Short mmCIF file of C-alpha atoms in Angstrom, two decimals:
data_model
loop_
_atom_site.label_atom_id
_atom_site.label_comp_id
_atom_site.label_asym_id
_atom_site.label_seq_id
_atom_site.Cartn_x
_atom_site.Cartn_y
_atom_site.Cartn_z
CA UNK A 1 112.73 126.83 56.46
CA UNK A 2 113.24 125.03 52.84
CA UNK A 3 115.10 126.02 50.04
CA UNK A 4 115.79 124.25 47.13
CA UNK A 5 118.67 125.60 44.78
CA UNK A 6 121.54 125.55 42.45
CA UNK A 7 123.67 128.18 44.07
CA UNK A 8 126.31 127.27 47.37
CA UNK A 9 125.67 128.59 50.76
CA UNK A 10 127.28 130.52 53.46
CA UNK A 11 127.48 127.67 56.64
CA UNK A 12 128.41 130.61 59.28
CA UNK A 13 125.53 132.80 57.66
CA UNK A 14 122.97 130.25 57.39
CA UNK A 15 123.59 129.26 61.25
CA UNK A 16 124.06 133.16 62.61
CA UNK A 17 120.52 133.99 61.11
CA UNK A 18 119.14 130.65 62.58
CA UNK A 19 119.54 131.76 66.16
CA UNK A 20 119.90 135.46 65.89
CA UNK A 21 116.47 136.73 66.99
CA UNK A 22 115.88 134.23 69.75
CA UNK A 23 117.42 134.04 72.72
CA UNK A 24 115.98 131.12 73.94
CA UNK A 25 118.21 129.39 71.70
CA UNK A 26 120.60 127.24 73.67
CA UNK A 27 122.25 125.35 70.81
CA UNK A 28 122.36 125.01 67.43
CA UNK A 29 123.26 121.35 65.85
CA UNK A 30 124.45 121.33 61.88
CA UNK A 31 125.03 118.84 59.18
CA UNK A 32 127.27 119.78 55.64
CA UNK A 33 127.04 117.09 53.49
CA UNK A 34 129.63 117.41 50.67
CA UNK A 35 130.58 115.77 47.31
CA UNK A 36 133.30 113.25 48.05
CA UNK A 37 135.85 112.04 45.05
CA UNK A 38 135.76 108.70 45.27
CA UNK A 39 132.51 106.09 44.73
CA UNK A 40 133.74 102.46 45.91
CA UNK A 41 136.92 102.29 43.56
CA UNK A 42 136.07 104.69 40.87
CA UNK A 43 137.24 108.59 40.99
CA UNK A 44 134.54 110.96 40.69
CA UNK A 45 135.59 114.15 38.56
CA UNK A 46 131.87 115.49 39.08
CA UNK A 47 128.10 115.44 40.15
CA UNK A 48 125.02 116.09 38.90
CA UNK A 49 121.92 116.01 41.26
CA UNK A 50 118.84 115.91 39.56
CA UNK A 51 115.37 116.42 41.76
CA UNK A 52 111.25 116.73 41.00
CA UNK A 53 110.28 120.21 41.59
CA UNK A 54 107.55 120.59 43.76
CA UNK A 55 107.90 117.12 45.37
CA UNK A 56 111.30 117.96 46.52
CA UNK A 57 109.83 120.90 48.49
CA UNK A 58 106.19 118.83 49.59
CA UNK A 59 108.92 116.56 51.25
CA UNK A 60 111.45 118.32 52.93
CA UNK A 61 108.05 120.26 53.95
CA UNK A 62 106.56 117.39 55.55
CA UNK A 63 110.07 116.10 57.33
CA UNK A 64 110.89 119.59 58.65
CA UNK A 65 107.38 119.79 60.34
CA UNK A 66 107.74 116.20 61.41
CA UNK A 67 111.10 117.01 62.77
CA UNK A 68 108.99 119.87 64.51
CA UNK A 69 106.19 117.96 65.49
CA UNK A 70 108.85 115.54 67.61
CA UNK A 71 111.05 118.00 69.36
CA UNK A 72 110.93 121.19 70.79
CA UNK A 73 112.72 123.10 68.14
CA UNK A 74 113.08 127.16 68.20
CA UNK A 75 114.00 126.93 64.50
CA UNK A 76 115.51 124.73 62.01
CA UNK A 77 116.81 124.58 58.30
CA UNK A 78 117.01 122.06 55.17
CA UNK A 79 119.04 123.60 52.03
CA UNK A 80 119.46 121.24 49.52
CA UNK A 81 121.82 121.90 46.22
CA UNK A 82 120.98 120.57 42.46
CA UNK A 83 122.50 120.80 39.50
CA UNK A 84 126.19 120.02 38.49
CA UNK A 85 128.69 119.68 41.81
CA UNK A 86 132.42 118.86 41.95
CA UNK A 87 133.99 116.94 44.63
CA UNK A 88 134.76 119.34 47.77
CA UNK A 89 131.29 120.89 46.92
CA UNK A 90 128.67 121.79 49.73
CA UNK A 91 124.92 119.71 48.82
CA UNK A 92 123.26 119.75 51.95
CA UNK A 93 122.82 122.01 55.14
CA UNK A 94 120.62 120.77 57.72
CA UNK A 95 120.05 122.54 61.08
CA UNK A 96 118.38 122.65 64.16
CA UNK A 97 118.02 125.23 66.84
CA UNK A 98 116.36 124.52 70.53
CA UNK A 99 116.49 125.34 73.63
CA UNK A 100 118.74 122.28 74.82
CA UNK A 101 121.49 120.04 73.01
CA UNK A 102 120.00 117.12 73.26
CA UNK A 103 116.73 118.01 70.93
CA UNK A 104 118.89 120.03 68.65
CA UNK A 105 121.35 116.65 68.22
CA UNK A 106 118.55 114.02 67.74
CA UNK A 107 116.32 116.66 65.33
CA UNK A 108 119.29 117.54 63.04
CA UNK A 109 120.32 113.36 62.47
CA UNK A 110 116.36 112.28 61.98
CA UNK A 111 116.35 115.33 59.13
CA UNK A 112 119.05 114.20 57.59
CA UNK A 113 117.91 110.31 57.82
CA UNK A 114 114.73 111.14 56.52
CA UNK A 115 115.88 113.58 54.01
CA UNK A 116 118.13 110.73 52.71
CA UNK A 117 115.64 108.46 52.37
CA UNK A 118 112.32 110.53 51.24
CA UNK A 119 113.03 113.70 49.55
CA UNK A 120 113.62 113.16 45.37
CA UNK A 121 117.29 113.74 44.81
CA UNK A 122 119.42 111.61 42.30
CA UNK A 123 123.07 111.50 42.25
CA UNK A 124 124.87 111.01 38.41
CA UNK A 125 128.48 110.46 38.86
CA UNK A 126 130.83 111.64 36.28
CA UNK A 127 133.51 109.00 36.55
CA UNK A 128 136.11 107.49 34.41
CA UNK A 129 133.80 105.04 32.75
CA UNK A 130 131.47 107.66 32.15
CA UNK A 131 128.25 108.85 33.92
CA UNK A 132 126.77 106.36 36.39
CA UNK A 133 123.37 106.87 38.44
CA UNK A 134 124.45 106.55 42.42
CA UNK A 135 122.58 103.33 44.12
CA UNK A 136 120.44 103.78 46.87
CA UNK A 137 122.21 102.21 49.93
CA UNK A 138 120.55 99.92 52.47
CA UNK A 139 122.27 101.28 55.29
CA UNK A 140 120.22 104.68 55.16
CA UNK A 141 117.37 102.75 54.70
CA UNK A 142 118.56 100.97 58.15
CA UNK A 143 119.24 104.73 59.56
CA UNK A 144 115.95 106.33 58.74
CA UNK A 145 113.84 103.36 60.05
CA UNK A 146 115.44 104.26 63.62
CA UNK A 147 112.70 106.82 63.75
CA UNK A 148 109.90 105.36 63.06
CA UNK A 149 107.73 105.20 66.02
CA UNK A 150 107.08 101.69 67.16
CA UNK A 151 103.43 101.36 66.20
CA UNK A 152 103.97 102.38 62.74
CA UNK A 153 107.21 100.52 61.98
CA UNK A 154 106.26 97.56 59.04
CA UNK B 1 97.08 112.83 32.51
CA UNK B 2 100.68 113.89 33.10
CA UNK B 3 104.04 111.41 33.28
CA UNK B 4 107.15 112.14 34.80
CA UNK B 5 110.15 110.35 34.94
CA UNK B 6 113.30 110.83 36.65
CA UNK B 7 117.01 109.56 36.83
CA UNK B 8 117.78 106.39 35.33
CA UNK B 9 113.77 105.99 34.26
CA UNK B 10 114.15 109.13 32.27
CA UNK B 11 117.48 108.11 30.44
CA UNK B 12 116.09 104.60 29.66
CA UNK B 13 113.00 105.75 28.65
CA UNK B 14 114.38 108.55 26.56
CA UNK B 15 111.05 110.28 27.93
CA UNK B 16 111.00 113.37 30.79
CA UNK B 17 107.61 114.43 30.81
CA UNK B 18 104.46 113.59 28.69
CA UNK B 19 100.74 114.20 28.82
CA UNK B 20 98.80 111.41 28.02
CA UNK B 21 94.65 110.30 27.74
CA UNK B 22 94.22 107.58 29.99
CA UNK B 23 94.24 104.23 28.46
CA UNK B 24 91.27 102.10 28.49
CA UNK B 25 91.33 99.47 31.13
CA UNK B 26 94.04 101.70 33.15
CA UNK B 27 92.49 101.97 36.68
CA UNK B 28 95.76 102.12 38.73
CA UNK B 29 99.01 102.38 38.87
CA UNK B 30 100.07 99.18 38.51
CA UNK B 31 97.81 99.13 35.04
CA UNK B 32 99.57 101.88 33.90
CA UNK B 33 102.68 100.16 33.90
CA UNK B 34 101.93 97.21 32.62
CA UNK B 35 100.99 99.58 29.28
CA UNK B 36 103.96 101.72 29.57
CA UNK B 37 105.95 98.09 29.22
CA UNK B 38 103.96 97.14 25.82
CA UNK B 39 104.91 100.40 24.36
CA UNK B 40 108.79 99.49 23.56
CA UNK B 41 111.95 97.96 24.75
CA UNK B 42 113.13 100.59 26.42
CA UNK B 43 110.19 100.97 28.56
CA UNK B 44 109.96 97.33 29.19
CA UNK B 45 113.26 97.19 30.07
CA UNK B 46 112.97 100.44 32.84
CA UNK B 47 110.16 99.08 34.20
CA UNK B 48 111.09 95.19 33.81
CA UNK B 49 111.70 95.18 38.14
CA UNK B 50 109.62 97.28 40.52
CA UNK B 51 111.39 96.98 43.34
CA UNK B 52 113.76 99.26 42.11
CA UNK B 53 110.81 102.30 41.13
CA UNK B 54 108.70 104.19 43.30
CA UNK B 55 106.08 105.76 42.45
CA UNK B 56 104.77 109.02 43.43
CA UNK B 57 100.81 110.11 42.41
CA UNK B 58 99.97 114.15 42.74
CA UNK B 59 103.56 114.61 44.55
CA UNK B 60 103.06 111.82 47.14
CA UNK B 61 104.31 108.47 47.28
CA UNK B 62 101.93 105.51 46.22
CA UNK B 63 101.60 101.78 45.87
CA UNK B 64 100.80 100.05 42.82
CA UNK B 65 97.57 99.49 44.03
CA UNK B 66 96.20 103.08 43.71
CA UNK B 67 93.79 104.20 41.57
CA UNK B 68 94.35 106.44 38.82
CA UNK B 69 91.91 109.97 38.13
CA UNK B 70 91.52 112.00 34.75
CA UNK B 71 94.40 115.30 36.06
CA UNK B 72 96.68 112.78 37.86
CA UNK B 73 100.27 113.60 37.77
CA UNK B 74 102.26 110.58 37.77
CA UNK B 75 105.87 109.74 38.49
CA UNK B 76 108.10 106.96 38.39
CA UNK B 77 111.54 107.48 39.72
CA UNK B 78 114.53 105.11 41.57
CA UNK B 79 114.88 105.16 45.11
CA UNK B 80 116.23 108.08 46.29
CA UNK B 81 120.13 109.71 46.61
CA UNK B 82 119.90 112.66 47.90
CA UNK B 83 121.36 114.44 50.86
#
């Protein structure tokens, strides 16, 4: 399941409906990103994530059934915030229900690798010097490439 | 055929969205931006390195290389920060 929206989330609620109706479930593996405070050196009084409507939701489409396609999953979750954020904010909840640890581990860190990499978000910092767009980093670009399968990898 | 721009393309551009007729001569993407670039310093200047836009045709990410169709809906945006 996607969603795509402004408002916070309830982690324990979010994660109790997951598995509720299955017991097959064995597990259920979860990632919170927040909004930190600090970027490098500069303080961070607040965020603004913008994103493309409609793309945003093609995306985390496509990655959630890829996510499915790899590993045996009983259920699994993407909720992604927009909108203005202050540090200590939730952004992101990704989960992943199945019937053993070990798919529920390695399906909840490629959704958030390819999430990171793929889906059109874009950070503006509110910092001292004013508002500053947030870099991409290399080393998710690293991270996501880890799950490409071999034959495809360029 | 529609433009959209996002993050830093949108602020130096000064432009979010805008429908346009396709140019003459504009066959792909890459000819597209090479006539967004005559249009004005600030769209030279946002679109002065590629290798810091993607580009995304009908919702899904494209080279340069693709073609262009009358109804397109075209976006250029940064790489991503999300998540």
């Amino acid at each position: 399941m996607i969603r795509v929206q402004t408002e916070d989330f309830d982690v324990g609620a979010e994660l109790a409906a997951l598995s509720t109706d299955d017991h097959s479930i064995g597990g259920v593996t979860s990632f919170v990103g927040y909004v930190r405070d600090l970027a490098g050196s500069a303080s961070v009084s607040a965020m603004t994530l913008e994103h493309y409507p409609g793309m945003t939701e093609k995306m985390l489409g496509d990655i959630e059934a890829e996510a499915q396609r790899r590993w045996p999953l009983a259920a699994s979750l993407i909720i992604h915030r927009y909108g203005r954020l202050v540090p200590g904010d939730r952004i992101v909840l990704v989960a992943c229900a199945s019937a053993h640890r070990q798919a529920s581990f390695e399906a909840c860190n490629f959704l958030i690798d390819w999430l990171k990499t793929k889906a059109p978000f874009w950070k503006q910092e509110q910092t001292p010097d004013g508002p500053r767009w947030v870099d991409a980093r290399a080393g998710d670009d690293i991270a996501a490439r880890r799950w490409q399968p071999p034959e495809s990898s360029s | 055929m529609k433009l959209l721009y996002f993050a830093w393309l949108r602020t130096r551009t000064g432009v979010g969205e805008e429908e346009i007729e396709r140019p003459e001569g504009v066959e792909t993407v890459q000819d597209l931006v090479e006539w967004l670039r005559k249009r004005g310093p600030e769209f030279a200047e946002a679109f002065a390195n590629m290798k810091v836009v993607r580009a995304a045709v009908n919702q899904t990410y494209v080279q340069l290389e693709h073609p262009l169709a009358e109804g397109d809906e075209i976006a250029f945006f940064p790489p991503v920060t999300g998540g």
